[in-house]
Short mmCIF file of C-alpha atoms and ligand atoms in Angstrom, two decimals:
data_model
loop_
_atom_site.label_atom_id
_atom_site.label_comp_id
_atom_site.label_asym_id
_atom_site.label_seq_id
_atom_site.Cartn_x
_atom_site.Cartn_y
_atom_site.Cartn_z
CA UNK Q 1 -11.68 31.62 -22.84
CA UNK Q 2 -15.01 30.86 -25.08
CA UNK Q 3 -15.96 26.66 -24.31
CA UNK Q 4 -14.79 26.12 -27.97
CA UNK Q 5 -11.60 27.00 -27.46
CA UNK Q 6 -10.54 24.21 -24.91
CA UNK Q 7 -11.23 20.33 -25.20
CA UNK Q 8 -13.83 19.22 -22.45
CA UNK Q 9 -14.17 15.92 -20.44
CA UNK Q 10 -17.42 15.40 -18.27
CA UNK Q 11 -17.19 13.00 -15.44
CA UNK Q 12 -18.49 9.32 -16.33
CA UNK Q 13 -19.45 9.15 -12.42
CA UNK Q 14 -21.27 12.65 -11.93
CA UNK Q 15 -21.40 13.74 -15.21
CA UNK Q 16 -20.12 17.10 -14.58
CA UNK Q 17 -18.24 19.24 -17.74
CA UNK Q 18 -15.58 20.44 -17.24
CA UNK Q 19 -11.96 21.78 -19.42
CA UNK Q 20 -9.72 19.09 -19.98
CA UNK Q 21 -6.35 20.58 -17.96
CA UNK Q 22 -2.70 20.20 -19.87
CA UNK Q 23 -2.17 16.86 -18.34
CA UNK Q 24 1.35 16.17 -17.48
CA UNK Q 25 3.27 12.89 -18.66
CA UNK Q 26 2.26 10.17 -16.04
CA UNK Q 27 -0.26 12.70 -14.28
CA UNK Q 28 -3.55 12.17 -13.28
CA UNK Q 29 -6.80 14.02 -13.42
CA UNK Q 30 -9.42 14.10 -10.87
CA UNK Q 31 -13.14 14.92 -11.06
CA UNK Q 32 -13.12 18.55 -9.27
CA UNK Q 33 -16.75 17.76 -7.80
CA UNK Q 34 -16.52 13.93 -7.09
CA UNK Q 35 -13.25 12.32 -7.16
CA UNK Q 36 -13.64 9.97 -10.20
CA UNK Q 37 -10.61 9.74 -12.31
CA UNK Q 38 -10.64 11.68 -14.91
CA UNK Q 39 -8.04 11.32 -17.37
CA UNK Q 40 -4.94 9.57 -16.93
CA UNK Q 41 -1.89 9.55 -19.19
CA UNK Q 42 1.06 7.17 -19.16
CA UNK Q 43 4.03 7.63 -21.62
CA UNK Q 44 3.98 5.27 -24.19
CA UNK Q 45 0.31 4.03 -22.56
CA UNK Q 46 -0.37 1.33 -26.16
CA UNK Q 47 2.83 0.04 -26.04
CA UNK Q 48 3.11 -0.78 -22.27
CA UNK Q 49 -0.48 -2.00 -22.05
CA UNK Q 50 0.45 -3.97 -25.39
CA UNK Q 51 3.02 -5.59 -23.65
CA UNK Q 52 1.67 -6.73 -20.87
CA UNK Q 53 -0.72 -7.99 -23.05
CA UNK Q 54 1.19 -10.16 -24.86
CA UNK Q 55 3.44 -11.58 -21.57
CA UNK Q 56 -0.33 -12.53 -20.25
CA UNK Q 57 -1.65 -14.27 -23.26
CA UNK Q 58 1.50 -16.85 -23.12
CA UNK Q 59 1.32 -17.59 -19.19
CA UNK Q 60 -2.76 -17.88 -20.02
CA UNK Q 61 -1.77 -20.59 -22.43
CA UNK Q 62 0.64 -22.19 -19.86
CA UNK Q 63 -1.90 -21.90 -17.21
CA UNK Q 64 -4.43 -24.06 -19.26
CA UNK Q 65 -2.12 -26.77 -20.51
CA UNK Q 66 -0.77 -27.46 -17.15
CA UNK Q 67 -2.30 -28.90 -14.21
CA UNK Q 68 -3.14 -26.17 -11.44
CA UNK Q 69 -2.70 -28.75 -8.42
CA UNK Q 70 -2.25 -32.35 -7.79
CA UNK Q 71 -3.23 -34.84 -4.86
CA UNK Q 72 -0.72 -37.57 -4.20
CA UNK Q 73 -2.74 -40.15 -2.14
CA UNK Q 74 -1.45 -43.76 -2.03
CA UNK Q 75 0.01 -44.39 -5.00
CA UNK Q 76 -2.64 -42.41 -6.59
CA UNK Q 77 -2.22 -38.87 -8.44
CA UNK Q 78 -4.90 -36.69 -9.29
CA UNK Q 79 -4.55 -33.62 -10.83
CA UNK Q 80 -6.60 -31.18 -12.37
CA UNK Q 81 -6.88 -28.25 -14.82
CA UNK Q 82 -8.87 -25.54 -15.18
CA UNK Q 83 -10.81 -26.54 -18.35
CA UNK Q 84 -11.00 -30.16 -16.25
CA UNK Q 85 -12.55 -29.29 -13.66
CA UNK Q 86 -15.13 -26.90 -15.24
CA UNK Q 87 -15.99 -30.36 -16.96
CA UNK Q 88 -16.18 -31.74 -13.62
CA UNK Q 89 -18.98 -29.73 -12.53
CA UNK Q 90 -20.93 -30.44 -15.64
CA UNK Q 91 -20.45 -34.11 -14.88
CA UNK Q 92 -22.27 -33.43 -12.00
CA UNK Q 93 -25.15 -31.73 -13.38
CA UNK Q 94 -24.11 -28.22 -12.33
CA UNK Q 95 -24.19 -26.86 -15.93
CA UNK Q 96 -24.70 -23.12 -15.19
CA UNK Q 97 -22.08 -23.50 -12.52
CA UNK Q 98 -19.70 -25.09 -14.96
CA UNK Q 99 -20.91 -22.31 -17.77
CA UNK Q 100 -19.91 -19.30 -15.13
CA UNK Q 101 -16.67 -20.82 -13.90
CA UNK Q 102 -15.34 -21.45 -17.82
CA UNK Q 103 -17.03 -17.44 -18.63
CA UNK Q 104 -15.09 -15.87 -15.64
CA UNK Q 105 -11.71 -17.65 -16.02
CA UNK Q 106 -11.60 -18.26 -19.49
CA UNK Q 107 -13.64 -16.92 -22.15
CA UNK Q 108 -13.42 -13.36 -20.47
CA UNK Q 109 -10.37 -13.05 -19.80
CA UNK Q 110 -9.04 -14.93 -23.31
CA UNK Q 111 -11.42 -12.43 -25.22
CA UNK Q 112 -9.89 -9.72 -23.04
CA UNK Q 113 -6.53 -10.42 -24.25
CA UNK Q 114 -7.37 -11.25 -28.04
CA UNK Q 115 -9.74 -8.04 -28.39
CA UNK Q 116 -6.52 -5.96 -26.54
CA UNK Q 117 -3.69 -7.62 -28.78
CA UNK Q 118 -6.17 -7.12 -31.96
CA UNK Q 119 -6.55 -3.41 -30.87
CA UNK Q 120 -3.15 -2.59 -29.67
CA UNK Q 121 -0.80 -4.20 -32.20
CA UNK Q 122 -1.70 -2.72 -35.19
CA UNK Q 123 -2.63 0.81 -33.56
CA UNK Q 124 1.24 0.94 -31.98
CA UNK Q 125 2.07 0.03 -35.70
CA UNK Q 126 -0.01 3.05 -37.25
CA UNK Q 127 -2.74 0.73 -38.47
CA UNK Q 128 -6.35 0.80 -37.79
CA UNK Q 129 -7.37 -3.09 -38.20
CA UNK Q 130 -10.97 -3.92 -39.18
CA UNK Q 131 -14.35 -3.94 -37.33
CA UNK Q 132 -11.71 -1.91 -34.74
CA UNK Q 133 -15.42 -0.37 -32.93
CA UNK Q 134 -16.90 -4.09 -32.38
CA UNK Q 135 -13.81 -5.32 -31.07
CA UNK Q 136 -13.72 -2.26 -28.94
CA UNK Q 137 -17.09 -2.28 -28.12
CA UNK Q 138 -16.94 -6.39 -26.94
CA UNK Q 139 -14.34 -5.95 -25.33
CA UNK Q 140 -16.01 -3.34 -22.45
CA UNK Q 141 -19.00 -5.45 -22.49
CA UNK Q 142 -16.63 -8.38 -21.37
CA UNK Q 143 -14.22 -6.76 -19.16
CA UNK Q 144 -16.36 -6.92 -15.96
CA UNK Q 145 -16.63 -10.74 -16.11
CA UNK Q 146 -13.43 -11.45 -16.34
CA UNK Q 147 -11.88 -12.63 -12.24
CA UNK Q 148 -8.55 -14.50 -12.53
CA UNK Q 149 -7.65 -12.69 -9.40
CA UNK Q 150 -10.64 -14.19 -7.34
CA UNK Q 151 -9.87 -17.56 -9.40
CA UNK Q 152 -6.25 -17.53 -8.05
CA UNK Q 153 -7.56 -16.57 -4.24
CA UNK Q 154 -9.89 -19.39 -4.94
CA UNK Q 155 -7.11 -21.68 -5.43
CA UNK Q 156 -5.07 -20.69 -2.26
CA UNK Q 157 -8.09 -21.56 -0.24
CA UNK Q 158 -9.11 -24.94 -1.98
CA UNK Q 159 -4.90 -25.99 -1.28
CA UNK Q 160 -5.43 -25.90 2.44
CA UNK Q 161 -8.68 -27.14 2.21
CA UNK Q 162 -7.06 -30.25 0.77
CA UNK Q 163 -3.96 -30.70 2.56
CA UNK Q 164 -5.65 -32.47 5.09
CA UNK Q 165 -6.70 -35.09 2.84
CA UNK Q 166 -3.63 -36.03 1.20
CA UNK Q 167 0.18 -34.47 -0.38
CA UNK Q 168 -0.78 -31.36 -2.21
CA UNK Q 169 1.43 -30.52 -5.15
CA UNK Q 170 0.77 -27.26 -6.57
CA UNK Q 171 1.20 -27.14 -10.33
CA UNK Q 172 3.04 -24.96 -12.69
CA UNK Q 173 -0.73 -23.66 -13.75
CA UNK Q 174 -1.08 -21.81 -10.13
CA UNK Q 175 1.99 -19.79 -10.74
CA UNK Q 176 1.00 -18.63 -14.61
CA UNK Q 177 -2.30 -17.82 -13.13
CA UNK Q 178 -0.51 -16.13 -10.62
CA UNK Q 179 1.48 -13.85 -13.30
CA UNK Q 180 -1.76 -13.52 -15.98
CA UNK Q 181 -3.24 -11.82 -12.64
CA UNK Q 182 -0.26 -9.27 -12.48
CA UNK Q 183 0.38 -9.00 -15.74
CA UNK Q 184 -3.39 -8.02 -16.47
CA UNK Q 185 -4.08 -6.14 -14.22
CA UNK Q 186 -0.80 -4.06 -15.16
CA UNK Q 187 -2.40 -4.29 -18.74
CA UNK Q 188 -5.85 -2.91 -18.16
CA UNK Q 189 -3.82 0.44 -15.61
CA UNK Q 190 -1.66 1.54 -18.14
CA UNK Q 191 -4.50 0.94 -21.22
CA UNK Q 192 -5.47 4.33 -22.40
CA UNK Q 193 -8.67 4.20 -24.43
CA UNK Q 194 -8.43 8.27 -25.46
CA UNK Q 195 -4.58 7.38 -27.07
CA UNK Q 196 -5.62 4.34 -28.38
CA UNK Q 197 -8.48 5.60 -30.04
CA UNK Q 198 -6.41 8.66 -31.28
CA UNK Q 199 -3.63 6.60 -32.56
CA UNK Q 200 -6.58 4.22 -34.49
CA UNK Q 201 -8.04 7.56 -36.23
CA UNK Q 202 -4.63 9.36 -37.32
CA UNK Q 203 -4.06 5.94 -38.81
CA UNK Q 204 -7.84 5.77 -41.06
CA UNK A 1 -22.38 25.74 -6.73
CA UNK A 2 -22.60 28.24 -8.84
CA UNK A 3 -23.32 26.91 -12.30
CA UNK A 4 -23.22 22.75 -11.76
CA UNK A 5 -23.14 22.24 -15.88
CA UNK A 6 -23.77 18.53 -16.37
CA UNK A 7 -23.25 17.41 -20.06
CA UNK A 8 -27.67 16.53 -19.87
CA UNK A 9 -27.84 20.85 -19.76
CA UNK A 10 -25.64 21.19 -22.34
CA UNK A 11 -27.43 18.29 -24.53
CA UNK A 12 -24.10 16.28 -24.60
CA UNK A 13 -23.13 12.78 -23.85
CA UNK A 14 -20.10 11.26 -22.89
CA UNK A 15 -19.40 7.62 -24.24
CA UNK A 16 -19.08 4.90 -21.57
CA UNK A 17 -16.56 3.22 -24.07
CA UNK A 18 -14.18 5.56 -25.03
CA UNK A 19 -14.66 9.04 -23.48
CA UNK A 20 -15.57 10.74 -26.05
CA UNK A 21 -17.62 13.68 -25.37
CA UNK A 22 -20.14 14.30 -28.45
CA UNK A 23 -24.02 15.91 -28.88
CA UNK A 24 -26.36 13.91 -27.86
CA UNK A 25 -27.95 12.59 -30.77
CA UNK A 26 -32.12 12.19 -30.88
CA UNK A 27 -34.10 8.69 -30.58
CA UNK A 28 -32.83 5.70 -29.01
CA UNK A 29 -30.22 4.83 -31.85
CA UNK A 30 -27.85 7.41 -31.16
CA UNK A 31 -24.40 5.80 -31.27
CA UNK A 32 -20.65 7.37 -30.14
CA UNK A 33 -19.47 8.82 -33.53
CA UNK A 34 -16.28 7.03 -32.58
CA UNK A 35 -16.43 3.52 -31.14
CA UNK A 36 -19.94 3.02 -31.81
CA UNK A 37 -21.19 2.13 -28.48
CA UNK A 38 -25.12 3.14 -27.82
CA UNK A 39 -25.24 6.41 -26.18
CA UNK A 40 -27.80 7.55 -23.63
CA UNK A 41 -27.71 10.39 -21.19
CA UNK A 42 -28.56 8.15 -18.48
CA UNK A 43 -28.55 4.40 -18.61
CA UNK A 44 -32.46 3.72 -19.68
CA UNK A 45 -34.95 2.49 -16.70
CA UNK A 46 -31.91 2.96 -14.17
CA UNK A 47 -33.51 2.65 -10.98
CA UNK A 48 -36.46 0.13 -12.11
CA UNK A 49 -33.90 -2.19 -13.38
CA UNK A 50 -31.79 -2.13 -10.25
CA UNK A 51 -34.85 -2.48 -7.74
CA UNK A 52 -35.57 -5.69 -9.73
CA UNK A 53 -32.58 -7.10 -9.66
CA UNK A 54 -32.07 -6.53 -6.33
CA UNK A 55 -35.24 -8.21 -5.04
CA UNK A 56 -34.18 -11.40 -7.27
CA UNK A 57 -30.72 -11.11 -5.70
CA UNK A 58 -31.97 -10.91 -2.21
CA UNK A 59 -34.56 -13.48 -2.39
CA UNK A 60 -31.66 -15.90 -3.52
CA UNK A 61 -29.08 -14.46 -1.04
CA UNK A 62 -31.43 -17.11 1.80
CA UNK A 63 -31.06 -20.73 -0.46
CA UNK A 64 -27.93 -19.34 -1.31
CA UNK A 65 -26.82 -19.72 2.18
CA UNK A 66 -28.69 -22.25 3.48
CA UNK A 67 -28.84 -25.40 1.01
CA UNK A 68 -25.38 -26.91 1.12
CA UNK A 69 -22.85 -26.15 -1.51
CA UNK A 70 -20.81 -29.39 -1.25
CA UNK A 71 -21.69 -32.67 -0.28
CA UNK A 72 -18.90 -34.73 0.86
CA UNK A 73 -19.46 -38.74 1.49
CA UNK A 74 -16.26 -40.54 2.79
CA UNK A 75 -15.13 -43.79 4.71
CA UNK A 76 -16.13 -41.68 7.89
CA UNK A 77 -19.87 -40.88 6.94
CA UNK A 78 -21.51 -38.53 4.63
CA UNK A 79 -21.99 -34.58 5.41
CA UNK A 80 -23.36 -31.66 3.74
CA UNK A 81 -21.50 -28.23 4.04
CA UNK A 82 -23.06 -24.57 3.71
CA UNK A 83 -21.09 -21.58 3.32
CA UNK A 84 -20.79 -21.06 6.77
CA UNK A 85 -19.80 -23.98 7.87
CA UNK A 86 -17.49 -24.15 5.16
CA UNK A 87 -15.78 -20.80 7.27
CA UNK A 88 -16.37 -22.87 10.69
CA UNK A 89 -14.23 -25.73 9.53
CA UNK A 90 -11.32 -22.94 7.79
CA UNK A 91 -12.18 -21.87 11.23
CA UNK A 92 -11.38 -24.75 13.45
CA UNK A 93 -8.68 -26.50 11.44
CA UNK A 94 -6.40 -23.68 12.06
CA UNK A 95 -6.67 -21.54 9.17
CA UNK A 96 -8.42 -18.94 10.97
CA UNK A 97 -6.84 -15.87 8.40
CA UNK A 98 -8.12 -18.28 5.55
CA UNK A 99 -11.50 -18.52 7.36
CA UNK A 100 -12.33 -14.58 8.00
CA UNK A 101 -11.15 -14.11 3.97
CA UNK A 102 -14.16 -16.51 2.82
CA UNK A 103 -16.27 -15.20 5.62
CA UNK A 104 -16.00 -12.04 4.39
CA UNK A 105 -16.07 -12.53 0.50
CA UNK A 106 -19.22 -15.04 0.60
CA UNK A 107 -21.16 -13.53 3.85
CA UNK A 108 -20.27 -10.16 4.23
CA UNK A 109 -19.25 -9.23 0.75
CA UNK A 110 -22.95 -9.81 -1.02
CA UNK A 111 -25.02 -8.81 2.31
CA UNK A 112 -23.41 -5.50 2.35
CA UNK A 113 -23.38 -5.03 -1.96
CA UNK A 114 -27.17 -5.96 -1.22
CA UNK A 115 -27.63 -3.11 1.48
CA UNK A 116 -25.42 -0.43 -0.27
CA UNK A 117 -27.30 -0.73 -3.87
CA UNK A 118 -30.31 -0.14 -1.53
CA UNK A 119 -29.52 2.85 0.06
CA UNK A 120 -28.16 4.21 -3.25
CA UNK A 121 -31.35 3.93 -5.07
CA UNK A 122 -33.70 4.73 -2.08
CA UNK A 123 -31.53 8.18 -1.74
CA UNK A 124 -31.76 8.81 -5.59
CA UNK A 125 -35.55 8.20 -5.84
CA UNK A 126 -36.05 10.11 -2.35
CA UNK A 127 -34.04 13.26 -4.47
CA UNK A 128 -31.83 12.85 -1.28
CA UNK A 129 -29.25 15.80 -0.84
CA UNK A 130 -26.71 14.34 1.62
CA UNK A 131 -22.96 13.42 1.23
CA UNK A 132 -23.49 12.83 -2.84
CA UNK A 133 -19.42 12.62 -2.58
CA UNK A 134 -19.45 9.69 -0.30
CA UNK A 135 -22.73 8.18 -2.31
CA UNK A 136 -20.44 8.25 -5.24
CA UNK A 137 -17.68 6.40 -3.58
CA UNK A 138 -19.77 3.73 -2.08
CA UNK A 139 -20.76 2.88 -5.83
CA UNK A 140 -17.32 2.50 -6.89
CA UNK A 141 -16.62 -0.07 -3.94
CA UNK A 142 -19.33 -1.91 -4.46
CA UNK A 143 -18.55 -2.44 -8.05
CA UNK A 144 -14.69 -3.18 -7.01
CA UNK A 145 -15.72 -5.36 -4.22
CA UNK A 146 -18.74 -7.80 -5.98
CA UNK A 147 -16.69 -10.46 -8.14
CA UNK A 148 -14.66 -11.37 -4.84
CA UNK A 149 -18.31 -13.04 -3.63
CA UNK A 150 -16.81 -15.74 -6.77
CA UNK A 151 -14.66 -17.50 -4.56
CA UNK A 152 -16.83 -20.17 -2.89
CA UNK A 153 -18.11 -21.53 -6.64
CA UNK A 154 -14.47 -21.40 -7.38
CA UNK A 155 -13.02 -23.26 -4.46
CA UNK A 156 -16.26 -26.19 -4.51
CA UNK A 157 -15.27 -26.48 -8.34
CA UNK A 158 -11.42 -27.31 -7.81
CA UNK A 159 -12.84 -29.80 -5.14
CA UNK A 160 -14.97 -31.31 -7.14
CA UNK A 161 -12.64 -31.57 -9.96
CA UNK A 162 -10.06 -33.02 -7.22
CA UNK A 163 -11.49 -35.52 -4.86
CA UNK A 164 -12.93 -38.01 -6.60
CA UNK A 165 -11.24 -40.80 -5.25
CA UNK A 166 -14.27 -43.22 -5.41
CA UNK A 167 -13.18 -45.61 -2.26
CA UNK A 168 -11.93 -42.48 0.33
CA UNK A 169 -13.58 -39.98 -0.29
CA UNK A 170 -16.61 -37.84 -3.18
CA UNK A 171 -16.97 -34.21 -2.96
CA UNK A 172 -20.48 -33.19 -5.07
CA UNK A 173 -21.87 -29.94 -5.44
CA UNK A 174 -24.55 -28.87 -3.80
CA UNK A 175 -27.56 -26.81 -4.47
CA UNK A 176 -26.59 -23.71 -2.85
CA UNK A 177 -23.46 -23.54 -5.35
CA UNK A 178 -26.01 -22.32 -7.97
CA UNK A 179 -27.91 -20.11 -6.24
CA UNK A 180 -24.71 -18.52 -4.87
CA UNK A 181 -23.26 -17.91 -8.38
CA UNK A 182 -26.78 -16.34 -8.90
CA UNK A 183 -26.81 -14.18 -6.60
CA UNK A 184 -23.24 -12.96 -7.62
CA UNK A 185 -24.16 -12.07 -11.35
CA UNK A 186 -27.68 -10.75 -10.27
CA UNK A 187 -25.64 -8.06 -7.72
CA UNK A 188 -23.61 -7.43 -10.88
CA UNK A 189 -25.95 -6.72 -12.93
CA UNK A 190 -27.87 -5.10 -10.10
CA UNK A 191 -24.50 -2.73 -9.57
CA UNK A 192 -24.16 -1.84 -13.57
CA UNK A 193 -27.39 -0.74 -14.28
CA UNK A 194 -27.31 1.80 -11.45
CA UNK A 195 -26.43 5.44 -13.38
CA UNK A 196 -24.28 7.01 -9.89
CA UNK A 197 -25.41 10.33 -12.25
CA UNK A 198 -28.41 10.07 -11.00
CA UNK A 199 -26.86 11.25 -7.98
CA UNK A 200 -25.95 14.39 -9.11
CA UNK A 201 -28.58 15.16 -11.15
CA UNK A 202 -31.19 15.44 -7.69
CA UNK A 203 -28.21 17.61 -6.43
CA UNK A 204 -28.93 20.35 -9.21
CA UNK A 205 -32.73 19.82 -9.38
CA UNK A 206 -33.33 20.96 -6.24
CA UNK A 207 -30.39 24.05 -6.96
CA UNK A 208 -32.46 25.56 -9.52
ZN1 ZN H 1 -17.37 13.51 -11.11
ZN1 ZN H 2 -17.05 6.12 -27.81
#
């Protein structure tokens, strides 16, 4: 069989060529000389990731409205959120701090979401919306930024870091961060780029 | 191996955005026909860029660790906390699983990314030969493992944000907390401009 004849995939890791198998529904595809994942194909891959999507963006919204943990001490209560206490550490003169804590839990991850839902809705709809590449493209520049899961770790460990202090009440915010985690990290497995951008161009 | 065809022999290049596997286009504006993103056979000034940031990362990695990242002032005195004695309080109130977590996402986790990106490039500039498989591999992790060195700014942040009950107790940031979120995103950076192609390309070099 002539290399025309049959698609080819090189290895973003190695950067070996080699034919692109018949991939089964839900099957994987290795690197043959170094491991890397290949290809991977989940049925229905835009409208799962699409979905997930969506479920994320309204806990994301919950998680920011509502406090992520409160103090009871003496009569007092203290609580916080995350946008509140990214303003706390610019208080303090710890603006880059404060910049890289709002970049890593919020704008990253929001953009993550918004460039996915911008993508994804229309394409499962047989649309191609505009400026599709920069969305596409921002979005893989911002994807590595993005650490709700450290975020949520990060909360675990400032609660019993606290309880010794005073009554720790844990807020509905730690549980939607909780679920954005899941949720977007089930987003980002079953996001296909190769279907999306195949559905995007049958649409054009 | 036989014939080891890389997409470089074959004057192809695969896009980092979506896959796409198209000819490599001439001059530095070559884009994926596509999605658009810039395409290069191997990420420009690859191992210059990571030495650099690498040296910046690891001459933070010491004020990082020793300049305190909170300062805490309360009825019972003031007192200044590092990372590590952040994990020797975890430590000794108890929380010992809490304590080897931290330990090992603020200490170990950036010490080791540091050490790893530097055998990686030595090996690739040395046209080094051995284990390539496992080389690969130890890339991956290190890009999986970096953002986890996030939680300290994370946890002094929610403390911040929370104590500030002026008559018991004031938790302020310290000095370290910046050079520690420093040292994270230079190690980032320091881990995505490595090409792990680079690899495999002294592999076939020394084939031919
Ligand atoms: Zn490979
Ligand atoms: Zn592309």
């Amino acid at each position: 069989m002539s290399l025309a004849e049959q698609p080819l995939v090189a290895c973003h890791d190695c950067d070996l060529l080699q034919r692109e198998p018949l991939l089964p529904q839900g099957g994987v595809v290795r690197c043959r000389r170094c491991g890397a994942t290949l290809l991977r194909s989940h049925p229905r891959s835009s409208e799962r990731a699409l979905a997930f999507t969506l479920g994320a963006l309204f806990l994301f919204i919950l998680a920011n409205v509502f406090p992520i943990v409160g103090l009871k001490l003496s009569g007092d209560y203290i609580q916080t959120n995350l946008l509140g206490a990214a303003q706390a550490m610019y208080d303090n003169d710890m603006r880059l701090v404060a910049g890289l804590v709002l970049i890593t839990t919020f704008a990253a991850p929001l953009a993550q979401m918004l460039a996915m839902t911008y993508l994804l809705l229309p394409a499962c709809l047989g649309r191609r919306p505009p400026q599709a590449r920069r969305v596409f493209r921002g979005m893989t520049l911002v994807q590595p930024w993005g650490m709700l899961e450290v975020f949520v770790l990060g909360i675990l460990v400032s609660l019993v870091k606290l309880a010794h202090l005073a009554a720790v009440v844990p807020g509905v915010a730690l549980w939607s961060f909780g679920g954005v985690m899941l949720l977007m990290a089930a987003a980002t497995a079953s996001f296909d780029a190769r279907d999306l951008w195949a559905r995007l161009e049958a649409a054009r | 191996m036989k014939d080891p065809a890389s997409t470089a022999r074959w004057h192809l290049a695969t896009c980092h955005g979506c896959g796409l596997l198209s000819r490599a286009g001439t001059g530095h504006a070559a884009r994926c026909p596509r999605c658009g993103t810039p395409l290069h056979a191997r990420k420009p000034e690859s191992i210059a860029r990571t030495w650099a940031l690498i040296v910046a990362a690891a001459i933070l990695y010491v004020p990082a660790n020793l300049l305190p990242i909170m300062e805490t002032s309360s009825l019972f005195g003031a007192q200044n906390d590092t990372i590590m004695s952040g994990v020797v309080y975890l430590w000794v109130s108890g929380s010992w699983h809490l304590a080897l977590v931290v330990f090992i996402a603020s200490i170990v986790v950036p010490m080791a990314k540091l050490i790893a990106l530097v055998i990686l490039v030595l090996s690739v500039q040395l046209r080094a030969r051995w284990q390539p498989v496992q080389r690969t591999r130890l890339y991956r992790l290190v890009e999986l493992v970096g953002r986890w060195s996030m939680l300290d700014v994370y946890v002094v942040t929610l403390l911040v944000a929370l104590v500030q009950l002026e008559a018991l107790a004031t938790i302020r940031p310290g000095p370290g907390a910046l050079a520690f979120g420093a040292v994270v995103v230079l190690t980032m950076f320091a881990a995505m401009s490595f090409d792990p192609r680079l690899i495999w390309d002294s592999m076939e070099k020394n084939d031919a």
